[in-house]
PDB file of C-alpha atoms in Angstrom:
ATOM      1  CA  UNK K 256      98.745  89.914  62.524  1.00  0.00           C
ATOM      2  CA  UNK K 257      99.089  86.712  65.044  1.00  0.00           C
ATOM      3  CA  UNK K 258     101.688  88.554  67.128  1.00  0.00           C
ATOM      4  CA  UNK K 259     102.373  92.082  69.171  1.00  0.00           C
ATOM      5  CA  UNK K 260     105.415  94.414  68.555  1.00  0.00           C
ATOM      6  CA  UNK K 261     107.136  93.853  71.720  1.00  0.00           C
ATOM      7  CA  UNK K 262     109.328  96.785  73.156  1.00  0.00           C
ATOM      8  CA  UNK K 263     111.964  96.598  76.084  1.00  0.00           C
ATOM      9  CA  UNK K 264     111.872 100.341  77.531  1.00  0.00           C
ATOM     10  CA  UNK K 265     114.254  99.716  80.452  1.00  0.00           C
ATOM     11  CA  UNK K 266     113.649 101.450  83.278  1.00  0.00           C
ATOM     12  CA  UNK K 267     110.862 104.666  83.011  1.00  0.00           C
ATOM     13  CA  UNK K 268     108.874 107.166  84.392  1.00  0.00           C
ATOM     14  CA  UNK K 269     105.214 106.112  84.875  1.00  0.00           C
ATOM     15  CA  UNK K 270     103.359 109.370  83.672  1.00  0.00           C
ATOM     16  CA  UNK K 271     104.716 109.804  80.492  1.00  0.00           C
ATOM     17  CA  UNK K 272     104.646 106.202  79.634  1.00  0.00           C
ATOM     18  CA  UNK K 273     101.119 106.411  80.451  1.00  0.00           C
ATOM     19  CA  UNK K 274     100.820 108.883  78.440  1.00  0.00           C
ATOM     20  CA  UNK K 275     102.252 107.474  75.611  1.00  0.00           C
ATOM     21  CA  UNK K 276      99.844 104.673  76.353  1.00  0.00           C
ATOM     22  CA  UNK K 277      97.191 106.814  75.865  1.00  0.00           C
ATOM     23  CA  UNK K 278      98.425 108.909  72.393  1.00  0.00           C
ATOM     24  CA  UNK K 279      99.192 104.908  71.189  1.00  0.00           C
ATOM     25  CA  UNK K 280      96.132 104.051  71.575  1.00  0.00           C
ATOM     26  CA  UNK K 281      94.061 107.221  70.436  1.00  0.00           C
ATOM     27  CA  UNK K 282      95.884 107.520  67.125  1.00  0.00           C
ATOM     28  CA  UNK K 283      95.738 103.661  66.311  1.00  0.00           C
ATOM     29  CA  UNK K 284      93.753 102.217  63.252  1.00  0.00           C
ATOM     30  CA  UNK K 285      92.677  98.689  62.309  1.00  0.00           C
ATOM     31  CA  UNK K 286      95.673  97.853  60.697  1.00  0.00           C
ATOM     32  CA  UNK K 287      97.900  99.276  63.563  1.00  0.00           C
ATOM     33  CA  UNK K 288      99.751  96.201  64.890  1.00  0.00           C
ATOM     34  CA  UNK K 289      99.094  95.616  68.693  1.00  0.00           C
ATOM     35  CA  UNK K 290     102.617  95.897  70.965  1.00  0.00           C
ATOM     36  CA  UNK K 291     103.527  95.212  74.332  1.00  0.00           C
ATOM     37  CA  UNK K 292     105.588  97.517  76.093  1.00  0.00           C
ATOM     38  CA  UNK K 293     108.259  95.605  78.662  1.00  0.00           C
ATOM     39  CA  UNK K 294     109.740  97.974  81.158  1.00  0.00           C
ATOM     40  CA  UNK K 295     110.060  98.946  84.872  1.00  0.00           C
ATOM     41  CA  UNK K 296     108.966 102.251  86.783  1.00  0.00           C
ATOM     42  CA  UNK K 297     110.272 104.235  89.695  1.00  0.00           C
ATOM     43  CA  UNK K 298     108.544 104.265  92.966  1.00  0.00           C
ATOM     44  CA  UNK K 299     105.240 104.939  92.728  1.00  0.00           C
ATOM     45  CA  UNK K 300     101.743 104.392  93.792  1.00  0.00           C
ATOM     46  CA  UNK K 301      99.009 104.542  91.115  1.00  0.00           C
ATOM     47  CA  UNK K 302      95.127 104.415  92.044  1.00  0.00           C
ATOM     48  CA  UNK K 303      92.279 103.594  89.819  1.00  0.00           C
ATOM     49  CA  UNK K 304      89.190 105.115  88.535  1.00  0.00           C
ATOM     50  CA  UNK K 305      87.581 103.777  91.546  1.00  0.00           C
ATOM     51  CA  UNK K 306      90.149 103.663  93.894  1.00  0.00           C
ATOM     52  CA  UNK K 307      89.339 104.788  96.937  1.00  0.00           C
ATOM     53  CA  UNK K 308      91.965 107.326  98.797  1.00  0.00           C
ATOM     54  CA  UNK K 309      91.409 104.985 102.298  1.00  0.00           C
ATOM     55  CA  UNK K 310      93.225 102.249 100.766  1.00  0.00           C
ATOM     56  CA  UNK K 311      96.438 103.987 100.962  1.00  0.00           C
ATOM     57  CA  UNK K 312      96.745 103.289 104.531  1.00  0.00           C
ATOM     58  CA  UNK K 313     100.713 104.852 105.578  1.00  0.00           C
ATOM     59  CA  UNK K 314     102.157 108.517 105.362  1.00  0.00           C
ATOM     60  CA  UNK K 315     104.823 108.017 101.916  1.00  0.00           C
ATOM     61  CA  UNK K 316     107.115 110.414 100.194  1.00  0.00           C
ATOM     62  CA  UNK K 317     106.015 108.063  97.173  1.00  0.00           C
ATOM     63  CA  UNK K 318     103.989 109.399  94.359  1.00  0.00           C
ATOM     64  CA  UNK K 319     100.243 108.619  94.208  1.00  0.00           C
ATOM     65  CA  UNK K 320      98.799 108.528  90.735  1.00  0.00           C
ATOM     66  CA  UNK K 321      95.413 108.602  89.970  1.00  0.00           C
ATOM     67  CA  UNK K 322      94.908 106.965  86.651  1.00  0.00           C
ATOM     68  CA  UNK K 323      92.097 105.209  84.394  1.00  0.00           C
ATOM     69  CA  UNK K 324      92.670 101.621  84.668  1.00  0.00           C
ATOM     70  CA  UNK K 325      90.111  99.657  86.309  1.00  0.00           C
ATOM     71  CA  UNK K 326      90.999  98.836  90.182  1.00  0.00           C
ATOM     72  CA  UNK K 327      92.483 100.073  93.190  1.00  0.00           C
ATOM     73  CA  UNK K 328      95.616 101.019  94.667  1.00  0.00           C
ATOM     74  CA  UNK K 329      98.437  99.151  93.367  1.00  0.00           C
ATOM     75  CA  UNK K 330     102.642  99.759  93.750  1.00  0.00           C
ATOM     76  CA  UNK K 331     105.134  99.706  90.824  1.00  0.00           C
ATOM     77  CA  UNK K 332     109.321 100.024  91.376  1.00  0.00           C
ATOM     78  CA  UNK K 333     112.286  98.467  90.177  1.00  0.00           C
ATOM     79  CA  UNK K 334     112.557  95.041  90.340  1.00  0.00           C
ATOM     80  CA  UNK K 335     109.284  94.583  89.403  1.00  0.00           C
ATOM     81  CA  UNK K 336     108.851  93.434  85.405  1.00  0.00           C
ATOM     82  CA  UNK K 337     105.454  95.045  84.225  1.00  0.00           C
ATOM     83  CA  UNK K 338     104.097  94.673  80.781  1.00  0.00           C
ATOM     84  CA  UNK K 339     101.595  96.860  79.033  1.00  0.00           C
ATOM     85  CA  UNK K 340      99.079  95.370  76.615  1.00  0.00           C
ATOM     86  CA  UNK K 341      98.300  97.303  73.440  1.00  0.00           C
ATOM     87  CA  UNK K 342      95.880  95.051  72.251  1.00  0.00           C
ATOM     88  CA  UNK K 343      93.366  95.122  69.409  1.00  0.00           C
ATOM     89  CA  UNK K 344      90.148  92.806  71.021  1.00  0.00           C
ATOM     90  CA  UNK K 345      88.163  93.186  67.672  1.00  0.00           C
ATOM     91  CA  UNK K 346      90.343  91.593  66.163  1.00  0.00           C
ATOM     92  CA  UNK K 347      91.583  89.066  68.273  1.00  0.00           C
ATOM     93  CA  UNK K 348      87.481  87.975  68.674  1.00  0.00           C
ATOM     94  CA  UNK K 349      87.220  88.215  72.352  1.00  0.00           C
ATOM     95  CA  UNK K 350      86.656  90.175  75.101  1.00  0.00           C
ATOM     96  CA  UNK K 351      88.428  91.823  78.313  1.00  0.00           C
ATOM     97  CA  UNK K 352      87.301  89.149  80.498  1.00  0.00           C
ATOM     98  CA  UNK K 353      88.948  86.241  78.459  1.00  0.00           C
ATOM     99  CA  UNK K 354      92.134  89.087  77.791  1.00  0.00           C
ATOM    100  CA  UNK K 355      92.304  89.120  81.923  1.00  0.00           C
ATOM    101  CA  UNK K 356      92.168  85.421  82.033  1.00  0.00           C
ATOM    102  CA  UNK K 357      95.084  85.167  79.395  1.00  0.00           C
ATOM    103  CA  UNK K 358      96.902  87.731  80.983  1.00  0.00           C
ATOM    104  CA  UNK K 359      97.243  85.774  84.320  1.00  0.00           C
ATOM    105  CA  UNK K 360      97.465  82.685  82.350  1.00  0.00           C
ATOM    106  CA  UNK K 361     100.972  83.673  80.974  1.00  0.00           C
ATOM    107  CA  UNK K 362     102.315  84.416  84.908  1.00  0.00           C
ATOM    108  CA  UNK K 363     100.795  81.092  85.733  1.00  0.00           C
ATOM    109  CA  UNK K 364     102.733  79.506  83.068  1.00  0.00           C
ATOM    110  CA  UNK K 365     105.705  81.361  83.487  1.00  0.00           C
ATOM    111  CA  UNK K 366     105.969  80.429  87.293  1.00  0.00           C
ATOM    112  CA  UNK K 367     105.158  76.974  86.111  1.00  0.00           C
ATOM    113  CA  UNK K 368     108.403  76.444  83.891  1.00  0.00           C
ATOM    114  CA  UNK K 369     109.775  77.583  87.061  1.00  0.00           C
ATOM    115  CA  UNK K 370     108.470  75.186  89.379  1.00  0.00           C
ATOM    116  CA  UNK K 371     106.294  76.994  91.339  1.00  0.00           C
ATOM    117  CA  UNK K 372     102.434  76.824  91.172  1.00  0.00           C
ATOM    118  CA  UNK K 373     100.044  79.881  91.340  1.00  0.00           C
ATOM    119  CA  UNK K 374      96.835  80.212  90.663  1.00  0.00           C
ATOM    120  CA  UNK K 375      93.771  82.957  90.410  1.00  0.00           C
ATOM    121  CA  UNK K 376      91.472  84.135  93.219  1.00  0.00           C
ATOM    122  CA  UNK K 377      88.227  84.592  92.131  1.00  0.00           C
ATOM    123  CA  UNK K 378      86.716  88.141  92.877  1.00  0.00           C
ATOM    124  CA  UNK K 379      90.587  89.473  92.540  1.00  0.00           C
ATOM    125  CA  UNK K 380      92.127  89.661  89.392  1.00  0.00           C
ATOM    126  CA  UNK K 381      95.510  89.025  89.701  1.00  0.00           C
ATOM    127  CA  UNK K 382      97.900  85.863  90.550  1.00  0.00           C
ATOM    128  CA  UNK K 383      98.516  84.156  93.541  1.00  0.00           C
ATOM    129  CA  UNK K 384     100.887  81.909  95.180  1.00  0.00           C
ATOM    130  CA  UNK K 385      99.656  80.347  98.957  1.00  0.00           C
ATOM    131  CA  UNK K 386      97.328  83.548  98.441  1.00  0.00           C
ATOM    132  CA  UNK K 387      99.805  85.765  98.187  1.00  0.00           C
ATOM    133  CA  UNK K 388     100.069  87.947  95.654  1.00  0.00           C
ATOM    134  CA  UNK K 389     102.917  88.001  93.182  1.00  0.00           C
ATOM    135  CA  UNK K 390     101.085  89.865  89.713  1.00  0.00           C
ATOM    136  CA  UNK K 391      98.630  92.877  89.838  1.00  0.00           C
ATOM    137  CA  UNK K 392      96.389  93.153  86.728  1.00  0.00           C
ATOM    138  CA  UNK K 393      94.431  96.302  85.686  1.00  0.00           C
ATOM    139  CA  UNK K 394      93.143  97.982  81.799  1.00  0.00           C
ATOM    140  CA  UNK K 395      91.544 100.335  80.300  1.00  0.00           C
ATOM    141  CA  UNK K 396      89.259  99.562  76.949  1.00  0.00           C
ATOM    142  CA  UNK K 397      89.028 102.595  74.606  1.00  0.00           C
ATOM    143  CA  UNK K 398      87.160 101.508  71.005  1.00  0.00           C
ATOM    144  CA  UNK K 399      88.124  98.170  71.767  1.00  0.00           C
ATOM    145  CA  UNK K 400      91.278  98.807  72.241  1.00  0.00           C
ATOM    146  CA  UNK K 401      93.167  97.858  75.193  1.00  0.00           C
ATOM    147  CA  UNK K 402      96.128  99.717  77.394  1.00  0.00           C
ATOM    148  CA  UNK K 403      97.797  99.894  80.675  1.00  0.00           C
ATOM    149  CA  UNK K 404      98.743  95.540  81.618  1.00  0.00           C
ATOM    150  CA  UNK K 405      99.803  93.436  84.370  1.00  0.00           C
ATOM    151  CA  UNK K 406     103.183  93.827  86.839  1.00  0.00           C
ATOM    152  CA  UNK K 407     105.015  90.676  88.274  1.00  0.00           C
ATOM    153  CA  UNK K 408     106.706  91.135  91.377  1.00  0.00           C
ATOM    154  CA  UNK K 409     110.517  89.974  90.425  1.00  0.00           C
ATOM    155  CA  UNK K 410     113.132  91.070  92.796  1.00  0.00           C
ATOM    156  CA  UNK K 411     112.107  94.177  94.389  1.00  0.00           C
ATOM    157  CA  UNK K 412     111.639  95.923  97.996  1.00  0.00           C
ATOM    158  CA  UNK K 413     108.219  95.025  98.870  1.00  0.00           C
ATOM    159  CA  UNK K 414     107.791  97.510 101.874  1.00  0.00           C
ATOM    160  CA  UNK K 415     106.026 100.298  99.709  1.00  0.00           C
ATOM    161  CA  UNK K 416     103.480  97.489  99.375  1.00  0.00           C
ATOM    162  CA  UNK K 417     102.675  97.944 103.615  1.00  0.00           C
ATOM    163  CA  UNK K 418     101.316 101.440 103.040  1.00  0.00           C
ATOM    164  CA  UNK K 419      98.364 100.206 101.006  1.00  0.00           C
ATOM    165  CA  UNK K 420      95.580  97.889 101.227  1.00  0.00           C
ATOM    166  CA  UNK K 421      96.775  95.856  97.820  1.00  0.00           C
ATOM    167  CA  UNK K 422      93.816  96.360  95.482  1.00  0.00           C
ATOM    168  CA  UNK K 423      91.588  97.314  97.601  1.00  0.00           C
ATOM    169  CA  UNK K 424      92.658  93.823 100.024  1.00  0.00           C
ATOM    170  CA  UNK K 425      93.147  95.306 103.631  1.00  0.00           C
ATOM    171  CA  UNK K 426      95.835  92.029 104.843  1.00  0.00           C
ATOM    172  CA  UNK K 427      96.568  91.371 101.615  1.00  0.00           C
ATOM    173  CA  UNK K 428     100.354  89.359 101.103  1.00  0.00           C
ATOM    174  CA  UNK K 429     102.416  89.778  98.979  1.00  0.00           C
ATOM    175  CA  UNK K 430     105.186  87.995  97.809  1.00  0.00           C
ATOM    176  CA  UNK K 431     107.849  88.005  94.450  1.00  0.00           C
ATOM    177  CA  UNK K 432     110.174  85.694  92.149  1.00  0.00           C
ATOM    178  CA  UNK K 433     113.645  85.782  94.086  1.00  0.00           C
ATOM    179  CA  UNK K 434     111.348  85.076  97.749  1.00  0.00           C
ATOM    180  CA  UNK K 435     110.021  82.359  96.096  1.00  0.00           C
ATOM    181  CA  UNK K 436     113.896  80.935  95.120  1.00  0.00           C
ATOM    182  CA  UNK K 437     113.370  81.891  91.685  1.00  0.00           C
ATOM    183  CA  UNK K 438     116.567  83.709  90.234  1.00  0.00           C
ATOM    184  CA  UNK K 439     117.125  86.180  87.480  1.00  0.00           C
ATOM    185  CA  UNK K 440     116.892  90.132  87.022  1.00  0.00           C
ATOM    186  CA  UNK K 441     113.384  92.225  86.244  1.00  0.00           C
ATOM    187  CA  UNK K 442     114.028  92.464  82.749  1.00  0.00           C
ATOM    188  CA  UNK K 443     115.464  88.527  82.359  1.00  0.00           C
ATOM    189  CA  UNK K 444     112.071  87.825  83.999  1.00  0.00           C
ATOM    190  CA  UNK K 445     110.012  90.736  81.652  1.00  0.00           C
ATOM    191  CA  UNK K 446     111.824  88.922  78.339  1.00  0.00           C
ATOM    192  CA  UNK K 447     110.506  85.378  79.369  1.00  0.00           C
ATOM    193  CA  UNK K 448     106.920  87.353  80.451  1.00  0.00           C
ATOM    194  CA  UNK K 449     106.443  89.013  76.909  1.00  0.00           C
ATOM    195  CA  UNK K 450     106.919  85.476  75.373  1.00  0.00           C
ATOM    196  CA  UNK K 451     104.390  83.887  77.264  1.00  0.00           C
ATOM    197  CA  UNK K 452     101.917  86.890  76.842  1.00  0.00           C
ATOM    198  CA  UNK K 453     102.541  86.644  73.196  1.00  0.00           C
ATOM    199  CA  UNK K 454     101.899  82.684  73.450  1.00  0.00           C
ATOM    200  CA  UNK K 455      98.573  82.979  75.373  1.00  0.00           C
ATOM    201  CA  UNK K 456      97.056  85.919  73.487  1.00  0.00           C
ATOM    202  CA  UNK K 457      97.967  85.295  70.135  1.00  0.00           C
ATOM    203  CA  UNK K 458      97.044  81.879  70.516  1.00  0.00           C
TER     204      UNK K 458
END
């Protein structure tokens, strides 16, 4: 199995995709095939198992979430392409760390067909362009088996992103695709994501 099942889910609620995430994951065996789920949420705010409730830092009629990925506060909403890894690490024969570092390897190399150069920050998973921050990483690892993913900031309204300290980063910028002259839709932008996800992972 050198490749995921990828999915396009459109546009969907976060809980019961999470959800979903989570029965995926808990019924898999070792011959389940790993997927990755492309697809954009609603307005909301999810916060991870050690997220701390300061870092949501303005009054919001937006949904918080509290969830078990790794990691802090984070925003999701149209516009924004995010892509969930259902990934298999015993049998792809490494570990989160080097998953994380693939993971942000594919935006890095998507922005790069692009033009645009972006890079890691160490201490803060994620990717960066002129330090600001334009994909939010975060899993979970149950029986070596991996859920939740990253979201890349396409074409969206990035004032949700005001009320919170970005992953914990009090100051932290943020920035997307279209600010950075880059054109096409969330899910043009999710299509060309899943292919470089499947190119770094599977590789």
């Amino acid at each position: 199995m050198d490749e995921a099942v990828v999915r396009s889910l459109g546009r969907v609620d976060y809980e019961p995709t999470w959800q979903a995430m989570q029965a995926f994951t808990a019924q898999r065996t070792p011959d389940t095939p790993d997927e990755i789920w492309l697809l954009e949420h609603p307005p909301v705010f999810t916060q991870g198992q050690a997220g701390k409730p300061e870092h949501l830092i303005g009054a919001t009629d937006i949904p918080v979430v509290p969830i078990d990925r790794g990691g802090q506060i984070t925003y999701h909403g149209p516009g924004q392409a995010v892509a969930y890894l259902l990934v298999d690490l015993r049998r792809r024969g490494y570990g989160i760390r080097e998953l994380v570092s693939r993971m942000e390897q594919a935006v890095i190399d998507l922005l790069a067909a692009q033009g645009v150069t972006a890079s890691r920050m160490a201490g803060a998973p994620g990717v960066y362009v002129d330090g600001a921050k334009i994909a939010a990483l975060g899993l979970r690892v149950k029986q070596g088996c991996t859920y939740h993913g990253l979201a890349l900031n396409v074409d969206m309204d990035l004032s949700p992103f005001a009320l919170i300290n970005p992953c914990g980063y009090a100051g932290m910028r943020v920035t997307q695709c279209r600010d950075l002259g880059l054109a096409g839709t969330s899910q043009e932008v999710g299509h060309m994501l899943g292919q470089h996800l499947q190119d770094t992972i599977y590789s």
